[in-house]
Amino acid sequence: MGRPKGFEPDVVIAQAMETFWTKGYVGTSPADLAAATGVAKGSLYHSFGSKRELFGKALDLYGRMCSEFAEECLSRPGTAKECIRAYFVLLVDMSLDGPTRRGCLAQKTVEELGGRDEEATRAAHRMEERSIEQFAARIEQGQRDGDVDRGVDAKAYGLFLQTTLAGLRVMVKTFDRPALIQIIDTALAGL
């Protein structure tokens, strides 16, 4: 019978996710992961296989967290425009008020590994597709509630909003709050 693990795998994955999110996949060393998780490199690799496998688990966790957070924000009371705006503003605020302006792990993944790592590219694409679906669903709800014109193509506008969100998550690294809020308000003017 083997020795029991001295760590909780879900906690280690969350700590690794934070490190990958801050430093990127390429910029995160095995030593960084060991320092962030408090788990020796050998134990990390014994438990998770490789840095890449741990990154895959971190991406999955990030995707679930993002989806749940979006769902919670977009289901709050208010019009579709109010809910989407509040969600965007909250993401901007979280990025600007955090210890570092790190943007989005999915965007970082696309920038670093897109086209070179099929699995990571697919994971990021799944996150983007889920976000598009969530925006489209909120727009469709707004159409049913009467606060979004029925002529708005919910799926196309959902794609546009996801593109805006991706841009915001990159621009949050260098732009100030007033410029980012202006982008949000411009993007939502059509709702």
CSV table of C-alpha atoms in Angstrom, one decimal:
chain,number,residue,atom,x,y,z
A,1,MET,CA,0.0,0.0,0.0
A,2,GLY,CA,1.4,3.4,-1.1
A,3,ARG,CA,1.9,6.4,1.1
A,4,PRO,CA,-1.1,8.7,1.1
A,5,LYS,CA,-0.7,12.0,-0.7
A,6,GLY,CA,0.1,15.0,1.5
A,7,PHE,CA,-2.0,17.4,-0.6
A,8,GLU,CA,-5.4,17.8,-2.1
A,9,PRO,CA,-5.2,17.5,-5.9
A,10,ASP,CA,-8.0,20.0,-6.6
A,11,VAL,CA,-6.2,22.6,-4.4
A,12,VAL,CA,-2.9,22.0,-6.3
A,13,ILE,CA,-4.7,22.3,-9.6
A,14,ALA,CA,-6.2,25.7,-8.5
A,15,GLN,CA,-2.8,26.9,-7.3
A,16,ALA,CA,-1.2,25.8,-10.6
A,17,MET,CA,-3.9,27.5,-12.5
A,18,GLU,CA,-3.1,30.8,-10.8
A,19,THR,CA,0.6,30.4,-11.6
A,20,PHE,CA,-0.1,29.5,-15.3
A,21,TRP,CA,-2.6,32.4,-15.5
A,22,THR,CA,0.0,34.9,-14.1
A,23,LYS,CA,3.1,33.6,-16.0
A,24,GLY,CA,1.7,31.8,-19.0
A,25,TYR,CA,2.4,28.2,-19.9
A,26,VAL,CA,5.9,28.8,-21.3
A,27,GLY,CA,6.9,31.2,-18.5
A,28,THR,CA,5.9,28.8,-15.8
A,29,SER,CA,8.8,26.5,-14.7
A,30,PRO,CA,8.5,23.3,-12.7
A,31,ALA,CA,10.2,25.2,-9.9
A,32,ASP,CA,7.4,27.9,-10.1
A,33,LEU,CA,4.8,25.1,-9.8
A,34,ALA,CA,6.5,23.5,-6.9
A,35,ALA,CA,6.8,26.9,-5.1
A,36,ALA,CA,3.2,27.8,-5.8
A,37,THR,CA,1.7,24.5,-4.7
A,38,GLY,CA,4.1,23.5,-2.0
A,39,VAL,CA,4.4,20.1,-3.6
A,40,ALA,CA,7.9,18.9,-4.7
A,41,LYS,CA,8.4,18.6,-8.5
A,42,GLY,CA,8.7,14.8,-8.3
A,43,SER,CA,5.4,14.5,-6.5
A,44,LEU,CA,3.7,16.9,-8.9
A,45,TYR,CA,4.8,14.9,-11.9
A,46,HIS,CA,4.1,11.6,-10.2
A,47,SER,CA,0.5,12.8,-9.5
A,48,PHE,CA,-0.3,14.8,-12.6
A,49,GLY,CA,2.0,13.3,-15.2
A,50,SER,CA,3.7,16.3,-16.7
A,51,LYS,CA,3.6,20.1,-16.7
A,52,ARG,CA,1.4,19.9,-19.8
A,53,GLU,CA,-1.0,17.5,-18.2
A,54,LEU,CA,-1.3,19.7,-15.1
A,55,PHE,CA,-1.8,22.7,-17.4
A,56,GLY,CA,-4.7,20.8,-19.1
A,57,LYS,CA,-6.3,20.3,-15.7
A,58,ALA,CA,-5.8,23.9,-14.9
A,59,LEU,CA,-7.4,25.0,-18.2
A,60,ASP,CA,-10.4,22.8,-17.5
A,61,LEU,CA,-10.8,24.3,-14.0
A,62,TYR,CA,-10.4,27.8,-15.5
A,63,GLY,CA,-13.1,27.1,-18.1
A,64,ARG,CA,-15.5,25.8,-15.4
A,65,MET,CA,-14.9,28.8,-13.2
A,66,CYS,CA,-15.4,31.3,-16.0
A,67,SER,CA,-18.6,29.6,-17.2
A,68,GLU,CA,-20.1,29.5,-13.7
A,69,PHE,CA,-19.1,33.1,-13.0
A,70,ALA,CA,-20.6,34.3,-16.3
A,71,GLU,CA,-23.8,32.3,-15.7
A,72,GLU,CA,-24.1,33.9,-12.2
A,73,CYS,CA,-23.6,37.4,-13.5
A,74,LEU,CA,-25.8,37.1,-16.6
A,75,SER,CA,-28.7,35.6,-14.6
A,76,ARG,CA,-29.0,38.6,-12.2
A,77,PRO,CA,-32.0,40.8,-12.4
A,78,GLY,CA,-32.0,43.5,-15.0
A,79,THR,CA,-32.1,43.9,-18.8
A,80,ALA,CA,-29.8,42.0,-21.0
A,81,LYS,CA,-27.8,45.2,-21.6
A,82,GLU,CA,-27.5,45.9,-17.9
A,83,CYS,CA,-26.4,42.3,-17.0
A,84,ILE,CA,-23.9,42.1,-19.8
A,85,ARG,CA,-22.5,45.5,-19.0
A,86,ALA,CA,-22.2,44.7,-15.3
A,87,TYR,CA,-20.4,41.4,-16.1
A,88,PHE,CA,-17.9,43.2,-18.4
A,89,VAL,CA,-17.3,46.0,-15.9
A,90,LEU,CA,-16.8,43.5,-13.1
A,91,LEU,CA,-14.2,41.6,-15.2
A,92,VAL,CA,-12.4,44.9,-15.9
A,93,ASP,CA,-12.5,45.9,-12.3
A,94,MET,CA,-11.2,42.5,-11.1
A,95,SER,CA,-8.3,42.7,-13.6
A,96,LEU,CA,-7.4,46.3,-12.8
A,97,ASP,CA,-7.7,45.9,-9.0
A,98,GLY,CA,-5.8,42.6,-8.8
A,99,PRO,CA,-2.1,42.3,-7.9
A,100,THR,CA,-1.2,42.0,-11.6
A,101,ARG,CA,-3.0,42.8,-14.9
A,102,ARG,CA,-2.9,39.2,-16.2
A,103,GLY,CA,-5.9,39.3,-18.5
A,104,CYS,CA,-7.4,35.9,-19.4
A,105,LEU,CA,-5.8,32.5,-19.2
A,106,ALA,CA,-7.7,31.3,-22.3
A,107,GLN,CA,-6.4,34.3,-24.3
A,108,LYS,CA,-2.9,33.7,-23.0
A,109,THR,CA,-3.2,30.0,-24.1
A,110,VAL,CA,-4.3,31.0,-27.6
A,111,GLU,CA,-1.4,33.5,-27.9
A,112,GLU,CA,1.2,31.1,-26.7
A,113,LEU,CA,0.0,27.7,-27.9
A,114,GLY,CA,-2.7,28.4,-30.5
A,115,GLY,CA,-2.0,26.3,-33.6
A,116,ARG,CA,0.9,24.5,-32.0
A,117,ASP,CA,-0.9,22.5,-29.3
A,118,GLU,CA,-4.2,21.1,-30.6
A,119,GLU,CA,-5.5,20.1,-27.2
A,120,ALA,CA,-4.9,23.5,-25.6
A,121,THR,CA,-6.3,25.2,-28.7
A,122,ARG,CA,-9.5,23.1,-28.5
A,123,ALA,CA,-9.8,23.8,-24.7
A,124,ALA,CA,-9.6,27.6,-25.3
A,125,HIS,CA,-12.0,27.3,-28.2
A,126,ARG,CA,-14.5,25.4,-26.1
A,127,MET,CA,-14.4,28.2,-23.5
A,128,GLU,CA,-15.0,30.8,-26.2
A,129,GLU,CA,-17.9,28.8,-27.7
A,130,ARG,CA,-19.5,28.5,-24.2
A,131,SER,CA,-19.2,32.2,-23.7
A,132,ILE,CA,-20.8,32.9,-27.0
A,133,GLU,CA,-23.7,30.5,-26.1
A,134,GLN,CA,-24.1,32.3,-22.7
A,135,PHE,CA,-24.2,35.8,-24.4
A,136,ALA,CA,-26.7,34.5,-27.0
A,137,ALA,CA,-28.9,33.0,-24.4
A,138,ARG,CA,-29.0,36.2,-22.4
A,139,ILE,CA,-29.8,38.2,-25.5
A,140,GLU,CA,-32.6,35.7,-26.4
A,141,GLN,CA,-34.0,36.1,-22.8
A,142,GLY,CA,-33.9,39.9,-23.3
A,143,GLN,CA,-35.8,39.4,-26.5
A,144,ARG,CA,-38.5,37.4,-24.7
A,145,ASP,CA,-38.5,40.0,-21.9
A,146,GLY,CA,-38.9,42.8,-24.4
A,147,ASP,CA,-35.7,44.7,-23.6
A,148,VAL,CA,-33.8,43.6,-26.8
A,149,ASP,CA,-35.1,44.1,-30.3
A,150,ARG,CA,-36.3,40.9,-31.8
A,151,GLY,CA,-34.4,41.8,-35.0
A,152,VAL,CA,-31.0,41.3,-33.2
A,153,ASP,CA,-29.3,38.1,-34.3
A,154,ALA,CA,-28.5,36.7,-30.8
A,155,LYS,CA,-25.9,34.3,-32.0
A,156,ALA,CA,-24.1,36.9,-34.1
A,157,TYR,CA,-24.2,39.4,-31.3
A,158,GLY,CA,-23.0,36.7,-28.9
A,159,LEU,CA,-20.0,36.2,-31.1
A,160,PHE,CA,-19.4,39.9,-31.3
A,161,LEU,CA,-19.6,40.2,-27.5
A,162,GLN,CA,-17.1,37.3,-27.1
A,163,THR,CA,-14.8,39.1,-29.4
A,164,THR,CA,-15.2,42.3,-27.4
A,165,LEU,CA,-14.5,40.4,-24.2
A,166,ALA,CA,-11.4,38.8,-25.7
A,167,GLY,CA,-10.1,42.2,-26.7
A,168,LEU,CA,-10.9,43.7,-23.3
A,169,ARG,CA,-9.0,40.9,-21.5
A,170,VAL,CA,-6.0,41.8,-23.6
A,171,MET,CA,-6.4,45.5,-23.4
A,172,VAL,CA,-6.8,45.5,-19.7
A,173,LYS,CA,-3.1,44.9,-19.5
A,174,THR,CA,-2.3,48.4,-20.8
A,175,PHE,CA,-5.4,50.6,-21.0
A,176,ASP,CA,-7.0,52.6,-18.2
A,177,ARG,CA,-10.5,52.1,-16.8
A,178,PRO,CA,-12.3,55.0,-18.7
A,179,ALA,CA,-11.0,53.6,-22.0
A,180,LEU,CA,-12.2,50.1,-21.2
A,181,ILE,CA,-15.6,51.3,-20.0
A,182,GLN,CA,-15.9,53.3,-23.3
A,183,ILE,CA,-15.3,50.1,-25.2
A,184,ILE,CA,-17.9,48.2,-23.2
A,185,ASP,CA,-20.5,51.0,-23.8
A,186,THR,CA,-19.8,51.1,-27.5
A,187,ALA,CA,-20.1,47.4,-27.8
A,188,LEU,CA,-23.4,47.4,-26.0
A,189,ALA,CA,-24.9,50.3,-27.9
A,190,GLY,CA,-26.6,47.9,-30.4
A,191,LEU,CA,-28.6,46.2,-27.7
